[in-house]
Short mmCIF file of C-alpha atoms in Angstrom, two decimals:
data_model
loop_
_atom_site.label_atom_id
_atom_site.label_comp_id
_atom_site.label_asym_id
_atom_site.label_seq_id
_atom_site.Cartn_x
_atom_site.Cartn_y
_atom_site.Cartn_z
CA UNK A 1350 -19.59 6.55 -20.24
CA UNK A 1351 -19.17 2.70 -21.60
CA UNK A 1352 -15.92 2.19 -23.54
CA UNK A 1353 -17.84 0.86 -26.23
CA UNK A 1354 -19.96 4.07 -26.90
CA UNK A 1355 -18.65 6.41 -29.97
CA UNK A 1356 -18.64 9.56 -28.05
CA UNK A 1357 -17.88 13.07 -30.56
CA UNK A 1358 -14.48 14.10 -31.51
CA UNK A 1359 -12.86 17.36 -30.91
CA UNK A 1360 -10.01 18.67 -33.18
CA UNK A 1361 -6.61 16.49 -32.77
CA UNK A 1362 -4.48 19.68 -31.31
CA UNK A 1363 -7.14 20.37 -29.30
CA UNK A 1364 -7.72 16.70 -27.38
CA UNK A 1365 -3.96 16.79 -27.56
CA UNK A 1366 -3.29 19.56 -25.31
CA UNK A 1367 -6.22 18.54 -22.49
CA UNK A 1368 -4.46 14.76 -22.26
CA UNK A 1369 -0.95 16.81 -22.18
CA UNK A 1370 -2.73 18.12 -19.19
CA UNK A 1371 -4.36 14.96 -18.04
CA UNK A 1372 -0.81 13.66 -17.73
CA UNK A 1373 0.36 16.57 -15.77
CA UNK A 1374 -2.46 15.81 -13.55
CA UNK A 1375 -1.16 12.44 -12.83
CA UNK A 1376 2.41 13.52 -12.42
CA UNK A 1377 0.86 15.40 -9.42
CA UNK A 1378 -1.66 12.39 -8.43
CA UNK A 1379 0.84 9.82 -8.27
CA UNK A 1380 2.44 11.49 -5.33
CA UNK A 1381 -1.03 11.73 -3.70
CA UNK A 1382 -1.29 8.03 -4.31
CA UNK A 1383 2.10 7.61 -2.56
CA UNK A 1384 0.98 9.68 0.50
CA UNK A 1385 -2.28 7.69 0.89
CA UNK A 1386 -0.27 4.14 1.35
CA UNK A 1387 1.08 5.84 4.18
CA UNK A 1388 -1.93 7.31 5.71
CA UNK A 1389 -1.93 6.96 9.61
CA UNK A 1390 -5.37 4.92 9.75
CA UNK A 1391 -4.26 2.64 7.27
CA UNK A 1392 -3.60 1.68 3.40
CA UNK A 1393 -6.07 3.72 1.43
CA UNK A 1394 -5.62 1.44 -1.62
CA UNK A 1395 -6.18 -1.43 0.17
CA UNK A 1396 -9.40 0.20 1.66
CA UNK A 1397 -10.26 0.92 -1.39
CA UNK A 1398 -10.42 -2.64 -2.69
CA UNK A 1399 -7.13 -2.90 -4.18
CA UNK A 1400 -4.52 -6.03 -3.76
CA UNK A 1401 -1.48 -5.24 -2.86
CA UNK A 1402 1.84 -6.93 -4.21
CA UNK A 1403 5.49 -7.10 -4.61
CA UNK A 1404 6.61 -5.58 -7.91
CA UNK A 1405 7.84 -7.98 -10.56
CA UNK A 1406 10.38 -5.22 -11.62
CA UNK A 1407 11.47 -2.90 -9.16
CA UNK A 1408 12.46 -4.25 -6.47
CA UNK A 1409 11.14 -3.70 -3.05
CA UNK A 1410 8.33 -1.83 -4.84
CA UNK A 1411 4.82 -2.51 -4.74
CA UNK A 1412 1.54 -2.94 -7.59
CA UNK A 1413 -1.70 -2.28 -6.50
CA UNK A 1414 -4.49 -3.74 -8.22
CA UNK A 1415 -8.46 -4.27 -8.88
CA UNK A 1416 -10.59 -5.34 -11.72
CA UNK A 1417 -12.14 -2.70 -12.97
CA UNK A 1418 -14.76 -2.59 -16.14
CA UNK A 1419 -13.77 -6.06 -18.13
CA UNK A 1420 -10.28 -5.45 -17.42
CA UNK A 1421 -7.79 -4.34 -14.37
CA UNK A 1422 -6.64 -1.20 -12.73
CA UNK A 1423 -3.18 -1.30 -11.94
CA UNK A 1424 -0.90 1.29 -9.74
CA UNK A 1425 3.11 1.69 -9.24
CA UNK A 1426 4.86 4.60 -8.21
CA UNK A 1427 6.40 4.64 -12.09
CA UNK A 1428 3.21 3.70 -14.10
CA UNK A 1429 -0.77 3.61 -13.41
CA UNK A 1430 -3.13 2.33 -16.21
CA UNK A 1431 -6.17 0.46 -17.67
CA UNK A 1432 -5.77 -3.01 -19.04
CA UNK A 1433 -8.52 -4.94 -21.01
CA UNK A 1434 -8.45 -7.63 -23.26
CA UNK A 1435 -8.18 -5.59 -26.36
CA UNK A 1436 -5.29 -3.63 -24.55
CA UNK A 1437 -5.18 -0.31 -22.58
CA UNK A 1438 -3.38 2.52 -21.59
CA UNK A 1439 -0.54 3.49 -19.36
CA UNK A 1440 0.62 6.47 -17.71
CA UNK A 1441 4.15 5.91 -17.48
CA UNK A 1442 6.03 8.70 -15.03
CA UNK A 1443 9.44 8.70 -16.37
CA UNK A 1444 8.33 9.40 -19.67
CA UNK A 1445 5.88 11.90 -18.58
CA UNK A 1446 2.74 11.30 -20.52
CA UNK A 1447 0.09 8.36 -21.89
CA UNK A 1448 0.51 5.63 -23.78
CA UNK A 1449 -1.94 3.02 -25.36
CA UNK A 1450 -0.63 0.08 -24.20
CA UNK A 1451 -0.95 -4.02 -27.17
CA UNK A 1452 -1.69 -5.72 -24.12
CA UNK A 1453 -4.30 -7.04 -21.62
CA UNK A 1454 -1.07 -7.39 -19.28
CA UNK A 1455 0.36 -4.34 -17.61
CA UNK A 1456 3.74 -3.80 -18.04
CA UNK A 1457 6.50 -4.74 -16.07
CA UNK A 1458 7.53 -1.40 -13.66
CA UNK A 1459 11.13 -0.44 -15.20
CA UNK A 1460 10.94 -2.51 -18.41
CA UNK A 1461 9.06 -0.04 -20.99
CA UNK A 1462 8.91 -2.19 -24.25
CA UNK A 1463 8.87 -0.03 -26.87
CA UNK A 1464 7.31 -3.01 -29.01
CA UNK A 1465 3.63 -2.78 -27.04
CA UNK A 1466 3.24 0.81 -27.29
CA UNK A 1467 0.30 1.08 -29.67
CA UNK A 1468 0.10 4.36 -31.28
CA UNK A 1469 -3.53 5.97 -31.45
CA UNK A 1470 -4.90 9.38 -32.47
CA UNK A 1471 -5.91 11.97 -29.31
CA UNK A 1472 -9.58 11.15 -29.55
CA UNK A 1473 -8.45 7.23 -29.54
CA UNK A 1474 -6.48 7.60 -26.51
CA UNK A 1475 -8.89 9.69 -25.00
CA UNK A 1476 -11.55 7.23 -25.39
CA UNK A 1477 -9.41 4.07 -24.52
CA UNK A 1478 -8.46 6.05 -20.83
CA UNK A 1479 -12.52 6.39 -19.79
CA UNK A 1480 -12.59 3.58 -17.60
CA UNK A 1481 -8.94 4.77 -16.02
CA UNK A 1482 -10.56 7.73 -15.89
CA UNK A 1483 -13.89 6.61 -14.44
CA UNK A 1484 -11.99 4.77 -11.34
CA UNK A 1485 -9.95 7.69 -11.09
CA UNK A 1486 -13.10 9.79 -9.99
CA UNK A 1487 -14.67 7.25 -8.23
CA UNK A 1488 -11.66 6.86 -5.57
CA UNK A 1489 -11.17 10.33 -5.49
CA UNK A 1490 -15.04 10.62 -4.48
CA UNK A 1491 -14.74 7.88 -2.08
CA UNK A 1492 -11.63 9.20 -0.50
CA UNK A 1493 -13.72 12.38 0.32
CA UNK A 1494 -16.40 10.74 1.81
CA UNK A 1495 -13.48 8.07 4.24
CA UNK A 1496 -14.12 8.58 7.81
CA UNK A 1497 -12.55 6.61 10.97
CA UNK A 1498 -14.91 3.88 12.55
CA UNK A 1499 -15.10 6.37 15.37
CA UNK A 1500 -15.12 10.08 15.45
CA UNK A 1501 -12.77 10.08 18.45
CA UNK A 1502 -9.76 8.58 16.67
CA UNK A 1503 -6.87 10.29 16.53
CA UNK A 1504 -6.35 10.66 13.09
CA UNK A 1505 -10.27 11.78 12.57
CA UNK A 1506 -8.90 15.27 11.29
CA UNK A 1507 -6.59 13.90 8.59
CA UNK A 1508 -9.53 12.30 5.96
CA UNK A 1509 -12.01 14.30 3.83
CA UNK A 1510 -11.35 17.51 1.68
CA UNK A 1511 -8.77 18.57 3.96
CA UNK A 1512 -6.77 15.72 3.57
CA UNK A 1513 -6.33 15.94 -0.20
CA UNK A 1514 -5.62 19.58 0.41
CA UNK A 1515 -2.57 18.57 2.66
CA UNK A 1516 -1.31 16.50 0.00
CA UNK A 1517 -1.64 19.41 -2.49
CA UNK A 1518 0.65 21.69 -0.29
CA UNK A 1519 3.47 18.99 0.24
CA UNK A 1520 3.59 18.39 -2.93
CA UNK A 1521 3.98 21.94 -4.16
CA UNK A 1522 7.13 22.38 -1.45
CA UNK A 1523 8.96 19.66 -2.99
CA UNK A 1524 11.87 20.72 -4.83
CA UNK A 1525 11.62 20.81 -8.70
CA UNK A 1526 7.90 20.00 -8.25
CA UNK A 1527 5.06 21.25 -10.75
CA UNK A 1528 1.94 21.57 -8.91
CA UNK A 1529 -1.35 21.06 -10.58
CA UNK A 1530 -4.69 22.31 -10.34
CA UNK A 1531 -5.65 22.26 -6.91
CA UNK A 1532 -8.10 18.99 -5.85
CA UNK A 1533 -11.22 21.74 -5.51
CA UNK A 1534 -10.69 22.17 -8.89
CA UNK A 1535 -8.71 19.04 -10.07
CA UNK A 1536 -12.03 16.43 -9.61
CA UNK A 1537 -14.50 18.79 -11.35
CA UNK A 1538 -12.02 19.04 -14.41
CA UNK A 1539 -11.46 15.48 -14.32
CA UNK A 1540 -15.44 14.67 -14.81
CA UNK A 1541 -15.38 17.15 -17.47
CA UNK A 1542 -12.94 15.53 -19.49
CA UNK A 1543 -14.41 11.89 -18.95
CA UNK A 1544 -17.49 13.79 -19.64
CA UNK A 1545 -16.16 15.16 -22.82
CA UNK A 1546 -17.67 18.70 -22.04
CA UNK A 1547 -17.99 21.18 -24.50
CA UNK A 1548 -15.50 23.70 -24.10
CA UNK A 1549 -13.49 22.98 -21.58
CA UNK A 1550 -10.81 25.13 -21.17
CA UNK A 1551 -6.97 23.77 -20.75
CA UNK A 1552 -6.10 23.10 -17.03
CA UNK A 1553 -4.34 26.16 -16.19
CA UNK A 1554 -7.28 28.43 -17.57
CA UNK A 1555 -9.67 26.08 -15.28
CA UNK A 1556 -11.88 27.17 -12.42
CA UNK A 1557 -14.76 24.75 -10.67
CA UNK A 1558 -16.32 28.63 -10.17
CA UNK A 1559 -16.59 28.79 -13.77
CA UNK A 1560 -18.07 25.02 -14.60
CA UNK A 1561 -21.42 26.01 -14.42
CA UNK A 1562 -21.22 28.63 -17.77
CA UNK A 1563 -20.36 25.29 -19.73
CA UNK A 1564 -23.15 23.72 -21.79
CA UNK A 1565 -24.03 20.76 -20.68
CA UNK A 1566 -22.02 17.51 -21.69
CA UNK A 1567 -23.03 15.27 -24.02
CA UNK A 1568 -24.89 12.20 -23.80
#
């Protein structure tokens, strides 16, 4: 869905509680991020057409980065966000939810400046994440489909669906962690929200089983 298109509102306290659950969904993300920089056939953000670089905050830290839909994508282990020219939005980790973000300029990892937070309704800050949102999906999708240049490499077993599911279970043994949904059901959720689905249920009521008894999203 464009950014510019003026897609129907839900109730605030509704659109509230299904980005309160976005953000736990990147909470859980972020680590699978983390895991695929260290993937044994290689960078999966690089493959994936981002530039990797050192952080200008953090040090010995990395950004990863790619345009992305007349602005940038832009990925650190404490914030991941949007960034156009009219501003954006930022996940930031420490504070544990979104943020639209003044500027076309992502912020500097460590440095949260109060001063370009920008503060928008839920349906505003649900409509300013789509094009997160839509490259979101899109790796996600293109992560499932990653194979080795030949079948016979070693690491041949450790891409695809199964891969994300490994992720899933480290995550959930990590002390203090909060799992999410699952990825079988975390990417189907995730197009239903960019998709702005009627009646989607909150996170933890969420089933792909049960997607298909939802009318069909809007246009």
């Amino acid at each position: 869905m464009p950014l510019t298109d003026a897609p129907p509102a839900l109730p605030d306290s509704r659109t509230a509680g299904l980005l309160r659950d976005l953000s736990a969904g990147l909470r859980q993300q972020m680590y699978f991020w983390g895991r695929d920089v260290v993937h044994p056939v290689g960078n999966l953000l690089v493959h994936a057409g981002l530039s990797r670089s050192p952080s200008p905050g953090l040090q010995g830290t990395s950004c990863y980065t790619r345009p992305w839909q007349k602005g940038s994508i832009q990925l650190h282990g404490a914030c991941a966000g949007w960034y156009g020219e009219q501003g954006g939005v930022v996940f930031i980790r420490p504070l544990g939810h979104c943020v639209g973000w003044r500027m076309s300029t992502p912020p500097t990892p460590g440095e949260w400046s109060r001063e370009h937070f920008e503060s928008l309704s839920p349906d505003s800050l649900r409509h300013r994440i789509q094009p997160f949102l839509e490259w979101w999906i899109a790796y996600e999708e293109t992560l499932l489909s990653l194979r080795p240049l030949h079948s016979t490499h070693p690491s041949s077993s450790l891409l695809g669906a199964g891969y994300r599911d490994r992720c899933f279970r480290a995550f959930r043994q990590l002390p203090r962690s909060r799992s999410w949904l699952p990825p079988r059901d975390a990417l189907p959720w995730l197009r239903h929200f960019r998709d702005r689905t009627p009646g989607l249920p909150r996170a933890k009521r969420f089933s792909a089983g049960i997607a298909g008894s939802f009318p069909r999203p809007f246009a």
